[in-house]
PDB file of C-alpha atoms in Angstrom:
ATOM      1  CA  UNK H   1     109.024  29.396  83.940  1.00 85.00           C
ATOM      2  CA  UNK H   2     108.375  27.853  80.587  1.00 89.00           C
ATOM      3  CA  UNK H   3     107.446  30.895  78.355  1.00 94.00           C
ATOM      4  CA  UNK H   4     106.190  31.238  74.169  1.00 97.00           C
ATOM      5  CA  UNK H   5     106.141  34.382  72.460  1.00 98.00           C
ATOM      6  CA  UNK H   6     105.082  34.484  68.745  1.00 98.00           C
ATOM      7  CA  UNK H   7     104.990  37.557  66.345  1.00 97.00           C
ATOM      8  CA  UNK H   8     104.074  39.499  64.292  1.00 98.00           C
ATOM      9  CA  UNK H   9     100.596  39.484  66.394  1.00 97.00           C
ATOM     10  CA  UNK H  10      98.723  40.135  63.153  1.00 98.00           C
ATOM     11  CA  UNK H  11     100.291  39.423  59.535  1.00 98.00           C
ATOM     12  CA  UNK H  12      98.742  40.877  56.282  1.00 98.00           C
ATOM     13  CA  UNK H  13      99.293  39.512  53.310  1.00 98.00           C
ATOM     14  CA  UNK H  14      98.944  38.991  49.673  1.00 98.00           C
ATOM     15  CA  UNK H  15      97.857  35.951  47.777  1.00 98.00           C
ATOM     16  CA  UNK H  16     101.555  34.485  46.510  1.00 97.00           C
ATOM     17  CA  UNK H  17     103.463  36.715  49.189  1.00 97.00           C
ATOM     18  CA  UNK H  18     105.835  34.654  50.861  1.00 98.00           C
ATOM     19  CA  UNK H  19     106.576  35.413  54.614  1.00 98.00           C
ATOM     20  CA  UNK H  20     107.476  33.716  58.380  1.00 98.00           C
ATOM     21  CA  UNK H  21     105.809  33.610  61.469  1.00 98.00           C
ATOM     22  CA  UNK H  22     107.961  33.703  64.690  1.00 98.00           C
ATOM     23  CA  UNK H  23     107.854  31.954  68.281  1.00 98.00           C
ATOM     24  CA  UNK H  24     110.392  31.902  70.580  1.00 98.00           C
ATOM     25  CA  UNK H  25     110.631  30.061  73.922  1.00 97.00           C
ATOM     26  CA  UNK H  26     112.020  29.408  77.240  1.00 95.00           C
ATOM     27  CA  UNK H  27     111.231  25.622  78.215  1.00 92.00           C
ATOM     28  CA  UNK H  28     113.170  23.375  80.854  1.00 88.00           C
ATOM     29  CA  UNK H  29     114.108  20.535  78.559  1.00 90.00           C
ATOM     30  CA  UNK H  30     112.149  20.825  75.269  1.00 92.00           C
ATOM     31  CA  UNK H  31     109.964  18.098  74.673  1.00 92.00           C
ATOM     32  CA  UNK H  32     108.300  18.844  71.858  1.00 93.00           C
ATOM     33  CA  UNK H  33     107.129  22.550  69.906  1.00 96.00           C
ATOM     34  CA  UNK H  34     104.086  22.481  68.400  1.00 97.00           C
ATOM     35  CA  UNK H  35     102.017  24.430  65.859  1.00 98.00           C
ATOM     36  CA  UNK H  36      98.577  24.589  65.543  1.00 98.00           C
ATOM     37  CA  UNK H  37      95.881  26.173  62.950  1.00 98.00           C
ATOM     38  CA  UNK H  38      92.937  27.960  64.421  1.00 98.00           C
ATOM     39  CA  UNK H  39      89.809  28.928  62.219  1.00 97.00           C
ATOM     40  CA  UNK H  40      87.371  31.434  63.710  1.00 95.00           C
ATOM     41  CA  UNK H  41      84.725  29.577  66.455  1.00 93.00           C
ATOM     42  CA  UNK H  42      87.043  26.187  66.101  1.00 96.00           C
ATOM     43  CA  UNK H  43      89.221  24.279  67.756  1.00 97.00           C
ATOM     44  CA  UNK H  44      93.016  24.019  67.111  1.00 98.00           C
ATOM     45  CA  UNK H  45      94.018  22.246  64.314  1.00 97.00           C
ATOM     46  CA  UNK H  46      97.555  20.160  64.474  1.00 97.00           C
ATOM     47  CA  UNK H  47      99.872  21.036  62.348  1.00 97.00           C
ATOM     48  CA  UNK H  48     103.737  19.783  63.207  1.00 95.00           C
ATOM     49  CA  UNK H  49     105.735  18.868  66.139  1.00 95.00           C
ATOM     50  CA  UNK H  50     109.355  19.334  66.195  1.00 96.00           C
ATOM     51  CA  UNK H  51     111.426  17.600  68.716  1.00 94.00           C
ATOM     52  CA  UNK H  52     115.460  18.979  68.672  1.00 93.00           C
ATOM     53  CA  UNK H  53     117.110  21.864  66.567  1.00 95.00           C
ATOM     54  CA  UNK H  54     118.122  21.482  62.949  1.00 96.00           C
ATOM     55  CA  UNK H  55     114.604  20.065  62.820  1.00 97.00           C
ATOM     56  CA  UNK H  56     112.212  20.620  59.499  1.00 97.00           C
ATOM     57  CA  UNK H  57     108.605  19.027  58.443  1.00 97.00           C
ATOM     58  CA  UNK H  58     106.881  20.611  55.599  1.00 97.00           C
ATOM     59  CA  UNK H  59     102.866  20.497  54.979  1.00 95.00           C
ATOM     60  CA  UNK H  60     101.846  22.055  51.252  1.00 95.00           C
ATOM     61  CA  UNK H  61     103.042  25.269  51.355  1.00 97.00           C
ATOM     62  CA  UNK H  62     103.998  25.548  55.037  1.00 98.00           C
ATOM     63  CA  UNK H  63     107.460  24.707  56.314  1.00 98.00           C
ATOM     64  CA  UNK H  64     108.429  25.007  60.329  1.00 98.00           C
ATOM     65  CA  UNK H  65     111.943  24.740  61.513  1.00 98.00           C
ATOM     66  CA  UNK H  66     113.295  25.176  64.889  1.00 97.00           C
ATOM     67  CA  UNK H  67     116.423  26.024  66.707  1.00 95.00           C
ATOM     68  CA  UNK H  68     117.720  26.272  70.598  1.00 93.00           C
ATOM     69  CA  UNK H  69     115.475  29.825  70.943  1.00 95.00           C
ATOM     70  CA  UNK H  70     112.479  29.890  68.489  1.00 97.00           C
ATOM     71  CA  UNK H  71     110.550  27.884  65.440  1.00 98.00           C
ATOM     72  CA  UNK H  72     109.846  29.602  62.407  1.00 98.00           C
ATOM     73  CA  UNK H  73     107.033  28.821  60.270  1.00 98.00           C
ATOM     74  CA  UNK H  74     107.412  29.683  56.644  1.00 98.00           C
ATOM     75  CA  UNK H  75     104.674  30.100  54.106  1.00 98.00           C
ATOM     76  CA  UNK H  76     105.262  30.017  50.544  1.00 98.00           C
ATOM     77  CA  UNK H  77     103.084  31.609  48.111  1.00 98.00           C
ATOM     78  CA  UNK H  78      99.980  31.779  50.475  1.00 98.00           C
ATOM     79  CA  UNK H  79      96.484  31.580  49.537  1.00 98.00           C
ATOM     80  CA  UNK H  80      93.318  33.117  51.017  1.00 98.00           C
ATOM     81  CA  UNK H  81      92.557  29.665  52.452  1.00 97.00           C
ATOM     82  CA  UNK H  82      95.961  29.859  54.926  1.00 98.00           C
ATOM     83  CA  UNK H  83      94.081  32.637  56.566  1.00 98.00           C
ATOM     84  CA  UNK H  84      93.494  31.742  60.215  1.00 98.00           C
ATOM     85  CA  UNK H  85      94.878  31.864  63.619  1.00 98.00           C
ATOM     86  CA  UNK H  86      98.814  30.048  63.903  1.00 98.00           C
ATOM     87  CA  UNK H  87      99.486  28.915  67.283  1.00 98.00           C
ATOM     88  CA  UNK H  88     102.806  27.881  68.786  1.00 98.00           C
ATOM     89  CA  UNK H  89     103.442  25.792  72.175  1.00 97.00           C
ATOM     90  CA  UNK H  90     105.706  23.818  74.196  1.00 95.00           C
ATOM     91  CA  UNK H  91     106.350  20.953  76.140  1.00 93.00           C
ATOM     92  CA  UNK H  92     108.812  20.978  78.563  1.00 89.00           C
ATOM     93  CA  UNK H  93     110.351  17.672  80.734  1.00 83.00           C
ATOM     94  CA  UNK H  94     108.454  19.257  84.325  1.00 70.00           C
ATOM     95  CA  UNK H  95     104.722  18.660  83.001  1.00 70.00           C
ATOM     96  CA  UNK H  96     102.486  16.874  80.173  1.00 81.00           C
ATOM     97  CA  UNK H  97     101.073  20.524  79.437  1.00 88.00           C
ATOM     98  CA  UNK H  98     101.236  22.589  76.261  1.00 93.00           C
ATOM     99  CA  UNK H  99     102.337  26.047  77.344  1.00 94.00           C
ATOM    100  CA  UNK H 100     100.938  28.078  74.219  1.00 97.00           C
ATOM    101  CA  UNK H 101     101.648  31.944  72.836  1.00 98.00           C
ATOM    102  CA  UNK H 102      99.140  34.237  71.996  1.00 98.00           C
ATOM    103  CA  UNK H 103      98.973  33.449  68.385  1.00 98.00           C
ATOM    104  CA  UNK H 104      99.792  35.142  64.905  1.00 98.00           C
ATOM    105  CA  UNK H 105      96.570  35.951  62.979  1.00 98.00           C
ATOM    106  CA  UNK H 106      97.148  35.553  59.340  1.00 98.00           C
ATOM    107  CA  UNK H 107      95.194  37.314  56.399  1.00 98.00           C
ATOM    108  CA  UNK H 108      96.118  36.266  53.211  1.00 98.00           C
ATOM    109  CA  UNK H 109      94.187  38.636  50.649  1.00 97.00           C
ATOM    110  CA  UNK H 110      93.410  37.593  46.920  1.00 96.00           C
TER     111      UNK H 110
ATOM    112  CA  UNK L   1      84.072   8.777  67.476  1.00 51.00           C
ATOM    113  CA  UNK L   2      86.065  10.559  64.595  1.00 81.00           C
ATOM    114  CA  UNK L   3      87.403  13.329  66.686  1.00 95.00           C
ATOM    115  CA  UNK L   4      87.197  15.210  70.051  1.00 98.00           C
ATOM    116  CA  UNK L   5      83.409  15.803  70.869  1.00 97.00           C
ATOM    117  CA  UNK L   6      82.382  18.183  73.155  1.00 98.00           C
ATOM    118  CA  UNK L   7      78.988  19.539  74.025  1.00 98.00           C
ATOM    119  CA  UNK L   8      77.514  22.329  74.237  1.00 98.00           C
ATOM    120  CA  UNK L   9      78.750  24.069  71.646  1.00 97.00           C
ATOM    121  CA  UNK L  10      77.482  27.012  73.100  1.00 97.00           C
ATOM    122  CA  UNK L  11      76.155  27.588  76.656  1.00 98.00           C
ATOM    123  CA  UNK L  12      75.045  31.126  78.266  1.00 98.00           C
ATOM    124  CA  UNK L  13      74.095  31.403  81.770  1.00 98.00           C
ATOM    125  CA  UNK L  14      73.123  33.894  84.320  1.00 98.00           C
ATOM    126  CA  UNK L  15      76.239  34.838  87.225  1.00 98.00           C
ATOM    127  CA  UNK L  16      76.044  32.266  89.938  1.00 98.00           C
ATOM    128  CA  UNK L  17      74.571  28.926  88.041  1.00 98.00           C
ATOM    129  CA  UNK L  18      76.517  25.992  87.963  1.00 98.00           C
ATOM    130  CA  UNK L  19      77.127  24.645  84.433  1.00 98.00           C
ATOM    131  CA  UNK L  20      78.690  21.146  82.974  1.00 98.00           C
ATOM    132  CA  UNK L  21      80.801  20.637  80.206  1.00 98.00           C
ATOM    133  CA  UNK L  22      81.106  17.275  78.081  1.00 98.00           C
ATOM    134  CA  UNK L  23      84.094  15.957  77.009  1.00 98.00           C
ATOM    135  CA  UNK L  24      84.225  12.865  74.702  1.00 98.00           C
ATOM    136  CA  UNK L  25      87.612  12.082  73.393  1.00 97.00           C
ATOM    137  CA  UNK L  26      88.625  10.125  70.828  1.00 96.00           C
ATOM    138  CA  UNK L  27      88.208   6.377  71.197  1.00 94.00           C
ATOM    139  CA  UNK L  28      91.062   4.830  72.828  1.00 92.00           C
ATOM    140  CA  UNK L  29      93.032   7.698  73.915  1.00 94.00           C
ATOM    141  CA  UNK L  30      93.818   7.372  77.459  1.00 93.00           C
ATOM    142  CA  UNK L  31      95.491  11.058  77.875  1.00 94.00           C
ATOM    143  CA  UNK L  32      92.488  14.075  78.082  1.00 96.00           C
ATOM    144  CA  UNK L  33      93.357  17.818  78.970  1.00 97.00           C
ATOM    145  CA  UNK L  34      90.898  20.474  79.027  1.00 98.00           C
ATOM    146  CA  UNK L  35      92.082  23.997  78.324  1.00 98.00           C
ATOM    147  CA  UNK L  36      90.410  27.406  78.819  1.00 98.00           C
ATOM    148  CA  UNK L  37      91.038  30.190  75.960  1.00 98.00           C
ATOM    149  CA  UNK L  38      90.107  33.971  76.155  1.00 96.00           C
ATOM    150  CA  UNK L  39      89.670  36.109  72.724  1.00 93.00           C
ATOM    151  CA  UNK L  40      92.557  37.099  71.572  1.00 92.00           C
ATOM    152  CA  UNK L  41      95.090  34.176  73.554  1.00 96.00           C
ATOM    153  CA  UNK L  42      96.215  31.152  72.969  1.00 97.00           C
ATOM    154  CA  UNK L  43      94.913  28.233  75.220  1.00 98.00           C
ATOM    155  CA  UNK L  44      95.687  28.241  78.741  1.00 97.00           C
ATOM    156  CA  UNK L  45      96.272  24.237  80.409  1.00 96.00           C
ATOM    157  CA  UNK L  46      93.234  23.735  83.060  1.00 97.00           C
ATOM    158  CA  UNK L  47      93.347  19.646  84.490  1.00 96.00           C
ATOM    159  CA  UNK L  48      95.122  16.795  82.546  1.00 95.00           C
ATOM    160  CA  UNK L  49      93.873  13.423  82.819  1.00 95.00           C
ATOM    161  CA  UNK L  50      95.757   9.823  82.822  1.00 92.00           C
ATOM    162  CA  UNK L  51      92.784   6.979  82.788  1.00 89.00           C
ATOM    163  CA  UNK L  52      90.662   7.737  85.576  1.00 90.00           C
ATOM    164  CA  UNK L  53      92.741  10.236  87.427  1.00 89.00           C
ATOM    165  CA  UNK L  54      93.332  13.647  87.754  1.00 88.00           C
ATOM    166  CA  UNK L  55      97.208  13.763  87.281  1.00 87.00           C
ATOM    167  CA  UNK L  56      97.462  17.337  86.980  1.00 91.00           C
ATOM    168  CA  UNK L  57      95.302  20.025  88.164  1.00 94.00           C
ATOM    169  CA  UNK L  58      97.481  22.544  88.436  1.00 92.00           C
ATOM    170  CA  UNK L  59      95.703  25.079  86.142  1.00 94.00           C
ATOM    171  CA  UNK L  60      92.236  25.061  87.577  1.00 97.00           C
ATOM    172  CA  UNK L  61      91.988  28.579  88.933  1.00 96.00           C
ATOM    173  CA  UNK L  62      90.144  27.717  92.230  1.00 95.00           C
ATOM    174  CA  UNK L  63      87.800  25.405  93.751  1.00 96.00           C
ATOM    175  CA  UNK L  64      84.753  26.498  91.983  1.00 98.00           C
ATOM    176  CA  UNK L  65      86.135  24.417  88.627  1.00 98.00           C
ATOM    177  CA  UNK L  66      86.196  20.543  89.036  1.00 96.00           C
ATOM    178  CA  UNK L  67      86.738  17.721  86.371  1.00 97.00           C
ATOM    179  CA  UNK L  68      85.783  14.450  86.517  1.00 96.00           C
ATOM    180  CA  UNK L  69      86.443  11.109  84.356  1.00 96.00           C
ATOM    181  CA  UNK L  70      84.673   8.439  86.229  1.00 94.00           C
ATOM    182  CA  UNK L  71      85.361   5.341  83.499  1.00 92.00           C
ATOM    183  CA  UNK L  72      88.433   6.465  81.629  1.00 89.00           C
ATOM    184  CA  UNK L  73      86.564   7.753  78.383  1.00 94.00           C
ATOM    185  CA  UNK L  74      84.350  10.658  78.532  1.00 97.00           C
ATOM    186  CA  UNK L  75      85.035  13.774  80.862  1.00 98.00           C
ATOM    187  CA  UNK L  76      82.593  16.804  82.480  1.00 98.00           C
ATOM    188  CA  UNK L  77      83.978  19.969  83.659  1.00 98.00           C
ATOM    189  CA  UNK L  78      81.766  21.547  86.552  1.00 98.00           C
ATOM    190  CA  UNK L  79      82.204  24.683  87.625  1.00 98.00           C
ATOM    191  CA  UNK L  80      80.100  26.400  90.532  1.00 98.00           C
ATOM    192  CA  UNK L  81      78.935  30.173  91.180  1.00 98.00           C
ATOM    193  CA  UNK L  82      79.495  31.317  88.181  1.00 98.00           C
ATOM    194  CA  UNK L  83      81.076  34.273  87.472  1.00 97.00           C
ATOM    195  CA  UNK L  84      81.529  36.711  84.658  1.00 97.00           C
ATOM    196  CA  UNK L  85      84.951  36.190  84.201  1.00 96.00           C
ATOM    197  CA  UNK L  86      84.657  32.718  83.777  1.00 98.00           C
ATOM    198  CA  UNK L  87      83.167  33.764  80.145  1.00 98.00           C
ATOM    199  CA  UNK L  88      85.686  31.687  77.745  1.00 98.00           C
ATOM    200  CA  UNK L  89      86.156  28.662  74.877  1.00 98.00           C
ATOM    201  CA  UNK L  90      86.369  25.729  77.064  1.00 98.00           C
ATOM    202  CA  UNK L  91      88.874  23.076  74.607  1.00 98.00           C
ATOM    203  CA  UNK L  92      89.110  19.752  75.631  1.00 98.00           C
ATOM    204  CA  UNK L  93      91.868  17.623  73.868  1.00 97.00           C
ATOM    205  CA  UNK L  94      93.006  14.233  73.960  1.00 96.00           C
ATOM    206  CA  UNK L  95      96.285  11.772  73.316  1.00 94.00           C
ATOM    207  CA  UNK L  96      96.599   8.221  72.507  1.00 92.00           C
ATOM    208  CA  UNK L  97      99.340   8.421  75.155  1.00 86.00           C
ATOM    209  CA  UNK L  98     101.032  10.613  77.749  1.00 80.00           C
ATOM    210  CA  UNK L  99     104.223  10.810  76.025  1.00 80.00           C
ATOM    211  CA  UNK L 100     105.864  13.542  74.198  1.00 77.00           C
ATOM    212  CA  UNK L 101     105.477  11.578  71.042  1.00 83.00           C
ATOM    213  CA  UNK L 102     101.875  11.750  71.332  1.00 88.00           C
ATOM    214  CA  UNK L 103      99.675  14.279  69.338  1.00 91.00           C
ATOM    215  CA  UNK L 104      97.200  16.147  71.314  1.00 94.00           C
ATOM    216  CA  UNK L 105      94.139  16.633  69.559  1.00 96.00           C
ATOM    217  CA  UNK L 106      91.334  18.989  69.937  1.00 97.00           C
ATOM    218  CA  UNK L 107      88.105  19.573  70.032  1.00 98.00           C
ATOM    219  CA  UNK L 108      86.133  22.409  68.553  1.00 97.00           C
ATOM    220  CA  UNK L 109      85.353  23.643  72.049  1.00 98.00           C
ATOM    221  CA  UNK L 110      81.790  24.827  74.202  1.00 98.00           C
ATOM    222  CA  UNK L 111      81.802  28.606  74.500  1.00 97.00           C
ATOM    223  CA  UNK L 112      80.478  30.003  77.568  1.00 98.00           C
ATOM    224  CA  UNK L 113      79.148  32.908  78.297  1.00 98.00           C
ATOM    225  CA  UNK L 114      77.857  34.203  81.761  1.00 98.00           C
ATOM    226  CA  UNK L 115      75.636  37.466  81.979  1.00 97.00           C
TER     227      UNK L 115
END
């Protein structure tokens, strides 16, 4: 069963703290992994798809990368404006669906 | 339109009413999914649409939710006998195409609430 866990659940941090959100996954034949941005009362946002391992795309201060298990996404000197919601998911080769986690909820405090 | 509209925004009904859901996706995306999120989790898959059919409905969690998309374009969720549980975000999203290459994009959602 195609499965995405991300952590930390909830990340604290300081304005210019650099840190990395986690998501690993189980998928039958990756398709595509997927992050997302999630503001309070709105929809997803789309971030970056990855397609294979060794994989990078970079948007202002975030980076994600992914390899055979899990995607990182890095943020570099945050601001209070990256706060939100960061949502992972996968497609696998069995369905069209996005199988998503449960999120990592960022702070980013001035 | 400019991006994935969906109406209500909000919607609260009483345990047992039947309630729609609009869906209007982007123009020319043939691809629409609607999605069901609880506080707290990410979005869970509900129906996915190619064109005019249903071509996965795998998600719906019984026969009181149905989706329709009679022309292609715009979709309604129905869902009967409401129940508390069913309180959620209701996302529908949409893709140019069905391929992996495809972006899915969202819309901002229609909460419901049932009392």
């Amino acid at each position: 069963e195609d499965q995405v866990t991300q952590s930390p659940e909830a990340l604290r941090l300081q304005e210019g703290e650099s840190s990395s959100l986690n998501c690993s996954y189980t998928v039958s034949g990756l398709r595509g992994l997927f992050w997302y941005r999630q503001d309070p009362g709105k929809g997803p946002e789309f971030l970056f798809t990855l397609y294979s391992a060794g994989e990078e795309k970079e948007k202002e201060r975030l980076k994600a990368t992914l390899t055979k298990k899990e995607s990182f996404l890095h943020i570099t000197a945050p601001k209070p404006e990256d706060s939100a919601t960061y949502l992972c998911a996968v497609r696998g080769d069995s369905s069209y669906k996005l199988i998503f986690g449960s999120g990592t909820r960022l702070l980013v405090r001035p | 339109g400019a991006g994935v509209s969906q109406t209500p925004s909000n919607k609260v009904t009483e345990k047992g009413k039947y309630v729609e859901l609009r869906c209007d996706p982007i123009s020319g995306h043939t691809a629409l999914y609607w999605y069901r999120q609880s506080l707290g989790q990410g979005p869970e898959f509900l129906i996915y649409f190619q064109g005019t059919g249903a071509a996965d409905d795998s998600g719906l969690p019984n026969d009181r939710f149905f989706a329709v998309r009679p022309e292609g374009s715009v979709s309604t969720l129905k869902i009967q006998r409401t129940e508390r549980g069913d309180s959620a975000v209701y996302l529908c999203a949409s893709s140019l195409g069905q391929g992996p290459g495809n972006t899915i994009y969202f819309g901002e959602g229609s909460w419901l609430t049932v009392v």
